[in-house]
Tab-separated table of C-alpha atoms and ligand atoms in Angstrom:
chain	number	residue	atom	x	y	z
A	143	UNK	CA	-20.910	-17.504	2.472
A	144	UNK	CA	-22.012	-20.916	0.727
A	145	UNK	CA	-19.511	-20.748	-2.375
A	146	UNK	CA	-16.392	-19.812	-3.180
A	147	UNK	CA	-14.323	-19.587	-6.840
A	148	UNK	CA	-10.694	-20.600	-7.323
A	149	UNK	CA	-8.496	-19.744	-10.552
A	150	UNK	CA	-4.288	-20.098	-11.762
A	151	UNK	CA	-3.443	-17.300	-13.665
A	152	UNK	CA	-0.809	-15.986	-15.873
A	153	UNK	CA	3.007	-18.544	-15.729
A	154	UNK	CA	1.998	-21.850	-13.444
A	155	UNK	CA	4.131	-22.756	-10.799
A	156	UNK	CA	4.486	-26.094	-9.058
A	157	UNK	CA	2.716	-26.058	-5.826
A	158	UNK	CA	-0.504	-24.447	-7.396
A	159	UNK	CA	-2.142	-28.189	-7.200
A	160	UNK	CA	-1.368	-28.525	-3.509
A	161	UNK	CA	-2.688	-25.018	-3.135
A	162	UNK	CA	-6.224	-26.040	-4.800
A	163	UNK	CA	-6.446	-29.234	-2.613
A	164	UNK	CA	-5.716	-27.717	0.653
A	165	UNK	CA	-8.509	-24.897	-0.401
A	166	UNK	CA	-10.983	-27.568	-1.747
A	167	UNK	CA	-10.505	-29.481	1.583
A	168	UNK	CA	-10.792	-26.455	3.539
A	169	UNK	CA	-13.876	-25.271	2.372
A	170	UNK	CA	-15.407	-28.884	2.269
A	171	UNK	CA	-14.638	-28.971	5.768
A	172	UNK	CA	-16.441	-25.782	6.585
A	173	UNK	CA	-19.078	-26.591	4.726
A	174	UNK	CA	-18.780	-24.379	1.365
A	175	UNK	CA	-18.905	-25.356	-1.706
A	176	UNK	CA	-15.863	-24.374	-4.263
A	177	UNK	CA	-15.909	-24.140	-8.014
A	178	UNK	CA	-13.026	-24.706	-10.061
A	179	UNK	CA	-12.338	-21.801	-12.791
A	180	UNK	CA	-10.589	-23.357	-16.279
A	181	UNK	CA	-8.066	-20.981	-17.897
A	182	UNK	CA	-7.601	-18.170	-15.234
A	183	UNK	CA	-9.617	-15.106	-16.041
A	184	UNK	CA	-10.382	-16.009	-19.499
A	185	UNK	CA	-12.384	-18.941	-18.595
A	186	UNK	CA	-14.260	-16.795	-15.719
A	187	UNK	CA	-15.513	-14.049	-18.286
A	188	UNK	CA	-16.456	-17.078	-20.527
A	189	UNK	CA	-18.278	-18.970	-17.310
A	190	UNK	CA	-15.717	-21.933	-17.756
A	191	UNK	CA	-16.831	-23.708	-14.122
A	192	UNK	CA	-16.998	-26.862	-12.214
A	193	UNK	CA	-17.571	-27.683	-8.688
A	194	UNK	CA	-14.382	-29.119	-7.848
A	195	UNK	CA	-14.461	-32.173	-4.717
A	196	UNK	CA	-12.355	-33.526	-2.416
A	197	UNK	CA	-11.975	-36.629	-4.742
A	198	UNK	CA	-11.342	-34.266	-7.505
A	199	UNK	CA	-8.116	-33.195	-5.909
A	200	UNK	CA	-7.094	-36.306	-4.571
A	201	UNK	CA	-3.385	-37.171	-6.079
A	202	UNK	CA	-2.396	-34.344	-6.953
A	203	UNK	CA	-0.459	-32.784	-4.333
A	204	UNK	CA	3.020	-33.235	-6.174
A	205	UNK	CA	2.128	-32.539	-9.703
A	206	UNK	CA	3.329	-29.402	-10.939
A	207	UNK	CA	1.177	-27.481	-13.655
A	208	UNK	CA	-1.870	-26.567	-12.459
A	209	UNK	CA	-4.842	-28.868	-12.786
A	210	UNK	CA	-7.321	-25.675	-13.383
A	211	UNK	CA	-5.242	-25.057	-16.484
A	212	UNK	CA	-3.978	-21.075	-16.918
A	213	UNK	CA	-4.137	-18.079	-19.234
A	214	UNK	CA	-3.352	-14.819	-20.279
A	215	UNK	CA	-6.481	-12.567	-20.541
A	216	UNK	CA	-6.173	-9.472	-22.162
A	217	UNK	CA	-10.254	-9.135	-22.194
A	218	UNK	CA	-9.949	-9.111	-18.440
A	219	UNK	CA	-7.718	-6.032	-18.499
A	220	UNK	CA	-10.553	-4.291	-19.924
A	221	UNK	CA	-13.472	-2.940	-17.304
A	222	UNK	CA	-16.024	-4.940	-19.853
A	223	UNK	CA	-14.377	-8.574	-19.724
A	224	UNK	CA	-14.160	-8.109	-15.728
A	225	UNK	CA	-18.083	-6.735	-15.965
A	226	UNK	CA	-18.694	-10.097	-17.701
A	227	UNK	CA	-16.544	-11.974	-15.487
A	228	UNK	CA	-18.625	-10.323	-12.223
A	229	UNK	CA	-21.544	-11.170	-13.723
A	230	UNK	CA	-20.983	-15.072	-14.279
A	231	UNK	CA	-19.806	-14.863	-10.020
A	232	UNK	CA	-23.062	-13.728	-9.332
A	233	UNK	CA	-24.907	-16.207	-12.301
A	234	UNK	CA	-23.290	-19.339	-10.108
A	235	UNK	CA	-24.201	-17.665	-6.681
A	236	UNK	CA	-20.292	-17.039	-5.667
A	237	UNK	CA	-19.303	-14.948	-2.914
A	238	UNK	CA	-15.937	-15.075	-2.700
A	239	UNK	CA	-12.618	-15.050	-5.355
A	240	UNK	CA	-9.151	-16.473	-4.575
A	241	UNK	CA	-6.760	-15.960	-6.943
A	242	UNK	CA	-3.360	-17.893	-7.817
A	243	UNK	CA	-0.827	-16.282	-9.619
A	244	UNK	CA	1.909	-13.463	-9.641
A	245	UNK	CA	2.356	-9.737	-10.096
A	246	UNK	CA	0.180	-9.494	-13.179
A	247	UNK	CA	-2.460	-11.355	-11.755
A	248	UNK	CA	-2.762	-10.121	-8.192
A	249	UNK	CA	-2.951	-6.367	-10.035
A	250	UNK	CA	-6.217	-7.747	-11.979
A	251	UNK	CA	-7.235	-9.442	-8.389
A	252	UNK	CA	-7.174	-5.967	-6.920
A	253	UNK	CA	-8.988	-4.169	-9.541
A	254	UNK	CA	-11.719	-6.555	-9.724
A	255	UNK	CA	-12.079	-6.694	-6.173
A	256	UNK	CA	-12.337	-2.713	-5.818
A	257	UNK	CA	-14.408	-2.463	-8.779
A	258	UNK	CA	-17.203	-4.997	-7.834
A	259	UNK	CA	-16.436	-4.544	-4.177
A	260	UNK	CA	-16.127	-8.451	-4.519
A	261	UNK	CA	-14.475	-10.491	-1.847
A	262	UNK	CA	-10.909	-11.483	-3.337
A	263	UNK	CA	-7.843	-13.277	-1.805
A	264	UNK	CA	-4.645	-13.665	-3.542
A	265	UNK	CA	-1.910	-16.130	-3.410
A	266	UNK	CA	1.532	-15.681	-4.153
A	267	UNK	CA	2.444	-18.379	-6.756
A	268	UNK	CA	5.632	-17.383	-9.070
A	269	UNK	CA	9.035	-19.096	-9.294
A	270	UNK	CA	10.662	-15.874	-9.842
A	271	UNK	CA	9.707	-14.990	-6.038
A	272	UNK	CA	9.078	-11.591	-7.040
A	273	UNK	CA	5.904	-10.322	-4.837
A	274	UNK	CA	6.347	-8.430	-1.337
A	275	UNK	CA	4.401	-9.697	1.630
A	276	UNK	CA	5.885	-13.332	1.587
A	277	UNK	CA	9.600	-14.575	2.161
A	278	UNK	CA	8.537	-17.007	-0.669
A	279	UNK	CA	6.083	-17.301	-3.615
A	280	UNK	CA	4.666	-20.996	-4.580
A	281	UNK	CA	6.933	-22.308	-7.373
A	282	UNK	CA	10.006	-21.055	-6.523
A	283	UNK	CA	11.390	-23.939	-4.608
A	284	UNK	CA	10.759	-26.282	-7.226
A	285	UNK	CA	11.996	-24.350	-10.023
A	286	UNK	CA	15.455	-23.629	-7.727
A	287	UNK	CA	15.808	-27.266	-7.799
A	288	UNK	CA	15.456	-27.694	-11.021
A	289	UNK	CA	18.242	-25.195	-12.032
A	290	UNK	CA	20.501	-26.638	-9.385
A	291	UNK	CA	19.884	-30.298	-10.536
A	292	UNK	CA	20.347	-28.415	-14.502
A	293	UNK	CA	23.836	-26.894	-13.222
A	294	UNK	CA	25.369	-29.705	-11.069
A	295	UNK	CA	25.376	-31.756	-14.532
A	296	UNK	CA	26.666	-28.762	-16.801
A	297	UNK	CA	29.250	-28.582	-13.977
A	298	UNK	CA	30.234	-32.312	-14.847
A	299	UNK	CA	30.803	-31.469	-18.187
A	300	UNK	CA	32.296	-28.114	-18.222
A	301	UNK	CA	34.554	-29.338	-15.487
A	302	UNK	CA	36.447	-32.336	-17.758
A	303	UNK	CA	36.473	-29.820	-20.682
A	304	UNK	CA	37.605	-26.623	-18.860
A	305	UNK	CA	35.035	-25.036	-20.425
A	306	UNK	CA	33.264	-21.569	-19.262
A	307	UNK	CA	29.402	-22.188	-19.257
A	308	UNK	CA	26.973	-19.208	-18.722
A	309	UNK	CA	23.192	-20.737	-17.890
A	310	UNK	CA	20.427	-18.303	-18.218
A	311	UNK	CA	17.587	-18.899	-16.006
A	312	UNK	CA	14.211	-17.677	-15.368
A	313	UNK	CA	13.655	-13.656	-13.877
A	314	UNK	CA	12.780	-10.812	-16.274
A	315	UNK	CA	12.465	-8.127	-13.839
A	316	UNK	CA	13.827	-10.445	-10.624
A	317	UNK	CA	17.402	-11.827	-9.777
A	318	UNK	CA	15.578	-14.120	-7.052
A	319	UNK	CA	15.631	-17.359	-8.816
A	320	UNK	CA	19.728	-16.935	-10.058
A	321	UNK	CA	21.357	-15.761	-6.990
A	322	UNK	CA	19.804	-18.824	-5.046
A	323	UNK	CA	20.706	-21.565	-7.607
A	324	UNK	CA	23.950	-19.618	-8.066
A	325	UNK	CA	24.436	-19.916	-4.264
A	326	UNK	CA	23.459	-23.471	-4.519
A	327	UNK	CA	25.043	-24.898	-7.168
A	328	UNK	CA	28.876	-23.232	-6.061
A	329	UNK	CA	28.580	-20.767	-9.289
A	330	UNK	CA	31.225	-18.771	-9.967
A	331	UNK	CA	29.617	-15.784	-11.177
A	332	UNK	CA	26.044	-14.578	-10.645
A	333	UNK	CA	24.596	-11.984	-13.065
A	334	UNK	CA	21.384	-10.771	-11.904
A	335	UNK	CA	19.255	-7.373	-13.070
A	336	UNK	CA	19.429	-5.547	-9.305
A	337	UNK	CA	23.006	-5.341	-9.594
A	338	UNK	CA	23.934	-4.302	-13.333
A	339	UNK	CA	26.809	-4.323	-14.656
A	340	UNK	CA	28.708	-3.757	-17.765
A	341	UNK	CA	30.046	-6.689	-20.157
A	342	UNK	CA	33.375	-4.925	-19.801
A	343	UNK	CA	33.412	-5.658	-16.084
A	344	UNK	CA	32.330	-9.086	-16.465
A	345	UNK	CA	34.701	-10.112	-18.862
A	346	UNK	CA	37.339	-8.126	-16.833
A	347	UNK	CA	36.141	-10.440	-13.575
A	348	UNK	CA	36.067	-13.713	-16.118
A	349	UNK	CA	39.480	-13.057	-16.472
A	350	UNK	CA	40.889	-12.830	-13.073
A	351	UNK	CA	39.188	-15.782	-12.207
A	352	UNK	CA	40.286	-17.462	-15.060
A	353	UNK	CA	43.771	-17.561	-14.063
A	354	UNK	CA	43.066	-19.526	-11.137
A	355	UNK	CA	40.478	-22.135	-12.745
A	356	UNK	CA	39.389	-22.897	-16.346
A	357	UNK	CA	36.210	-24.218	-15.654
A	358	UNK	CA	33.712	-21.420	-14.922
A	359	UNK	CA	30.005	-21.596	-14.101
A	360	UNK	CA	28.069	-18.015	-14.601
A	361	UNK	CA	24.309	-17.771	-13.801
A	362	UNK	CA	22.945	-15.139	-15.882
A	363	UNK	CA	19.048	-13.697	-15.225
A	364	UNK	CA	17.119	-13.488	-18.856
A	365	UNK	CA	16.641	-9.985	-16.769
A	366	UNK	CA	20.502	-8.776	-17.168
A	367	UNK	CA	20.016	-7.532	-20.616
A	368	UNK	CA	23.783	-7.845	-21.674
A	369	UNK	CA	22.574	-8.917	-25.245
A	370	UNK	CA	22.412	-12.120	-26.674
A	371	UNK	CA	24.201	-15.217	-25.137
A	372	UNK	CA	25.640	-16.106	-28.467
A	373	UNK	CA	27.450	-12.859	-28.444
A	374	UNK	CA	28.143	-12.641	-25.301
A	375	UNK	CA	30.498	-15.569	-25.813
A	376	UNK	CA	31.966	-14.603	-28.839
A	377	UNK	CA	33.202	-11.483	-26.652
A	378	UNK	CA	34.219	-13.618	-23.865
A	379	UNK	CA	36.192	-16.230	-26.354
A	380	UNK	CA	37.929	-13.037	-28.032
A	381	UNK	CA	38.718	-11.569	-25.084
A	382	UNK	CA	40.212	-14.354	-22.981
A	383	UNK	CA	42.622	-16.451	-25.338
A	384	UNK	CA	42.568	-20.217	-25.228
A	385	UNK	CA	38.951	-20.093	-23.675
A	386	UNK	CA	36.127	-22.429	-24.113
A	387	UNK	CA	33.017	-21.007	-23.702
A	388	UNK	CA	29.553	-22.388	-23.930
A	389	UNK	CA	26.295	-21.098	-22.960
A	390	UNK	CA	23.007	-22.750	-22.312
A	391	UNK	CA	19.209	-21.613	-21.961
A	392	UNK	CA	17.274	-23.725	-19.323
A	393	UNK	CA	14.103	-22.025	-20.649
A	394	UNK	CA	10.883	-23.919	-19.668
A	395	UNK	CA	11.771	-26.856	-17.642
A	396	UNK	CA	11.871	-24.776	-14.974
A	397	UNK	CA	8.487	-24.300	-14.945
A	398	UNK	CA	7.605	-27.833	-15.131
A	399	UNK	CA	8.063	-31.293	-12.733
A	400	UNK	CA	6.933	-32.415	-9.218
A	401	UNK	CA	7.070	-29.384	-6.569
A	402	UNK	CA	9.092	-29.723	-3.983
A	403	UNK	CA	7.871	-30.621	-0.773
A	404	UNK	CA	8.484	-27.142	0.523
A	405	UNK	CA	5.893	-25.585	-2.178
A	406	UNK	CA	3.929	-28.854	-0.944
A	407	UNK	CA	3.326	-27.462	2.308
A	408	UNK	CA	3.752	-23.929	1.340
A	409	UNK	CA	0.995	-24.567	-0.652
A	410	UNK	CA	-1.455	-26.327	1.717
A	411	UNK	CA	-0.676	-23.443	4.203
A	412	UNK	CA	-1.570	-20.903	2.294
A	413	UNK	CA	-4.480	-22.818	0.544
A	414	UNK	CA	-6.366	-23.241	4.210
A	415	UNK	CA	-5.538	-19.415	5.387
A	416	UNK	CA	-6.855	-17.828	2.452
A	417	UNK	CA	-10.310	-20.037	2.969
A	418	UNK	CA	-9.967	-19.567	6.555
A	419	UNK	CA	-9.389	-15.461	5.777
A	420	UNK	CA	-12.769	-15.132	3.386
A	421	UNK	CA	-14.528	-16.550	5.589
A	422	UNK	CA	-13.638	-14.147	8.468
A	423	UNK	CA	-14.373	-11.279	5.959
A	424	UNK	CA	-11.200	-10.139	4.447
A	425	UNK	CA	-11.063	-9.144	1.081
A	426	UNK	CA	-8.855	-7.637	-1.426
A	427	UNK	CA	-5.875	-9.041	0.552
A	428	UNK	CA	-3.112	-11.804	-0.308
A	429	UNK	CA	-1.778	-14.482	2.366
A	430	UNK	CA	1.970	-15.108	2.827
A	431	UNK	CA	4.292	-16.700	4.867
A	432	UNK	CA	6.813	-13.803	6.510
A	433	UNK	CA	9.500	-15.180	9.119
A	434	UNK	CA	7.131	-18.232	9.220
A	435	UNK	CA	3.863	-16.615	10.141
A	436	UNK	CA	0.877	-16.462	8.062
A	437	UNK	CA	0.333	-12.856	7.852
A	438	UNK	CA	-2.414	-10.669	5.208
A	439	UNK	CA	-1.215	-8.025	3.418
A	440	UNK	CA	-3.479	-5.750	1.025
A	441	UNK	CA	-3.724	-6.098	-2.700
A	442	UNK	CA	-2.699	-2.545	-2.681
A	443	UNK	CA	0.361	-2.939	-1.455
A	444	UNK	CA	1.526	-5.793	-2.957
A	445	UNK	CA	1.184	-3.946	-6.352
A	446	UNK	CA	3.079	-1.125	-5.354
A	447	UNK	CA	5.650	-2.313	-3.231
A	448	UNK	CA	9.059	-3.897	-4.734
A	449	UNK	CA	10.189	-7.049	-3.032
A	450	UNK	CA	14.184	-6.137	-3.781
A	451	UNK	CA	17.310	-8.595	-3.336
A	452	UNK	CA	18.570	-9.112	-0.174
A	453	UNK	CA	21.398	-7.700	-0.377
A	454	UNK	CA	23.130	-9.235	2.398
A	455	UNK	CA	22.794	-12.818	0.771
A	456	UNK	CA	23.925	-10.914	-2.675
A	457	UNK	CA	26.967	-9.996	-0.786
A	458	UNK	CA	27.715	-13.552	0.950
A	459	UNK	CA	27.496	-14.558	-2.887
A	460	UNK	CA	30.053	-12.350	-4.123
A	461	UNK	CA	32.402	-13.076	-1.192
A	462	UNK	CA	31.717	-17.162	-1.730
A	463	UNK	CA	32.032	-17.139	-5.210
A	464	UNK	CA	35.596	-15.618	-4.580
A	465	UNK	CA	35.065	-12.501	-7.513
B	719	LIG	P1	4.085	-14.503	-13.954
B	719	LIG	O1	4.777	-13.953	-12.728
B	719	LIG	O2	4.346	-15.932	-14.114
B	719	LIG	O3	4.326	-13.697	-15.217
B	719	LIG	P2	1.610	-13.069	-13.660
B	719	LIG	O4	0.430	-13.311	-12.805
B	719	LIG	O5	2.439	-11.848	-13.320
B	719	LIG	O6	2.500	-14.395	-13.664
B	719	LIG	P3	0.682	-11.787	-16.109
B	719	LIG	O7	0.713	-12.309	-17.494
B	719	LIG	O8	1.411	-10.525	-15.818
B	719	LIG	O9	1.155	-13.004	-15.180
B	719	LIG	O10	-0.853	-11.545	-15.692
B	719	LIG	C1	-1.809	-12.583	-15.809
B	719	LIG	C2	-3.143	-12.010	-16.148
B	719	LIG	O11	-3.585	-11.120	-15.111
B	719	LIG	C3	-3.203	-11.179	-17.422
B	719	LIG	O12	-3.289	-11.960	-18.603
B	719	LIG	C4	-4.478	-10.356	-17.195
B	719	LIG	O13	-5.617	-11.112	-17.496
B	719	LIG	C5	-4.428	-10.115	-15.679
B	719	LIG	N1	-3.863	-8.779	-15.444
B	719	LIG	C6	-2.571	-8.418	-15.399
B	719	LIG	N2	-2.436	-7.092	-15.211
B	719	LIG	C7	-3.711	-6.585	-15.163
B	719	LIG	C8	-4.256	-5.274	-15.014
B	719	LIG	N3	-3.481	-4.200	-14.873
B	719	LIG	N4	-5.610	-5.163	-15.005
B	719	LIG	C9	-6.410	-6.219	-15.147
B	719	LIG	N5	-5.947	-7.484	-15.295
B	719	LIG	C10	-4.621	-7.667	-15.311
């Protein structure tokens, strides 16, 4: 194997930069040469590659984003974008794939992989730490921090007004990203989708903590599908008398800023195994970090399997947060 390909794909998570470095560094010192994909799959079916060096990735091991740049590619979820993408791997002399990115991504790593019977390695990179076969996913760190930091100051504020403040953060389908920063930042209430509930029984657990304080954090998961926030605290003003209720969307800054040093080294870790693993002739797998081992897991698996809370840390929440 003389070259290898790297791409981000789908949301970007700080971290990814550390991730490229470590695998350009790798690979430079086992002699390979890597090229740099621009916009995720989209740029490989269009041939958008550089050779990326050492000096190339030089300062950037704490800037979130991803210097590759990322996409969506709905051309790649066709079989004739990835035919065009295969060819342009074979056009530049590539023999090997590794792939950034989350669920979405990894699925299109797979298919490729099995349909070319292409060499492809997959990283776990998603703040909403959604993807079986690592305890965490590149991003996620960074973006808990963020929320935390976010929630500390709402706490300043909601604190000297009495007010009840529900945050929404990040996690369609995953809780991961709430119930941590929940934990973190002493919420009251944490509303994530694994555990649904009904806006009856959260108003009706509102209230009994009401009587005790009047200042009320709730992290809510985009995920929990309990309508909009606006309405939510129209219902939760009506219901409790004398309330003050405000709500407050982080939205996109928790996608953004330095990574944290844990996705730092998270990142470099899995950067070198994944270079280290193509080289020993695994394919169609993804490197993670499981009870602090680096460990491969196939594609396959990671596609079909479903990470799920942990329930035991959902349940030192509940008992914590005193509802
Ligand atoms: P995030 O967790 O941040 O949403 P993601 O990797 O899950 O990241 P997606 O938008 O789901 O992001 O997927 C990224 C890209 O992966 C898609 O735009 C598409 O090009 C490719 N992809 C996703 N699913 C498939 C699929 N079933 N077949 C082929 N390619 C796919």
């Amino acid at each position: 194997m003389k070259n290898i390909a790297v791409l981000t794909s789908g949301g970007d998570a700080p971290g990814m930069n550390a991730c490229i470095r470590s695998i350009v560094r790798t690979a430079s010192y086992k002699n390979i040469e890597v090229y740099g994909i621009q916009y995720g799959y989209q740029g490989l079916i269009e041939n958008n590659l550089k050779i990326i060096t050492n000096k190339d990735v030089g300062n950037t091991i704490h800037i979130g984003g991803t210097i590759l740049k990322t996409a969506r590619s709905d051309e790649f979820r066709l079989k004739k974008g990835r035919d065009k993408a295969y060819q342009n791997l074979k056009k530049n002399n590539i023999d090997g794939l590794i792939v950034l990115g989350g669920d979405g991504s990894l699925t299109g790593a797979k298919i490729f992989g099995d349909e070319n019977k292409f060499p492809v390695i997959g990283i776990p990179c998603t703040i909403d730490n959604d993807l079986y076969g690592s305890d965490y996913s590149i991003g996620f760190a960074s973006a808990r921090e963020t929320v935390v930091d976010a929630v500390d100051k709402i706490r300043d504020t909601a604190a000297s007004h009495e007010r009840i403040f529900i945050v929404e953060v990040m996690g369609r389908e995953s809780g991961y990203l709430a119930l941590e920063s929940g934990i973190a930042s002493g919420a009251e209430m944490i509303l994530i989708p694994e555990n649904k509930k009904e806006i009856k029984d959260v108003i009706t657990d509102i209230k009994k903590i009401n009587e005790e304080k009047k200042s009320i954090i709730i992290i809510y998961a985009e995920g929990c599908k309990l309508g909009r926030l606006d309405k939510i605290s129209k219902k939760i003003s009506k219901s409790i008398p004398g309330s003050n209720v405000r709500y407050s969307i982080l939205g996109h800054i928790q996608r953004g800023g330095t990574a944290v040093p844990s996705d730092r080294i998270l990142g470099t870790i899995l950067g070198y195994k994944s270079v280290d693993s193509i080289l020993n002739g695994e394919k169609n797998m993804m490197v993670g970090l499981v009870e602090n081992k680096c460990l491969l897991t196939p594609l396959k698996e990671i596609i079909n399997k479903e990470r799920g809370i942990n329930k035991e840390i959902m349940n030192i929440s509940k008992i914590i947060s005193n509802y």
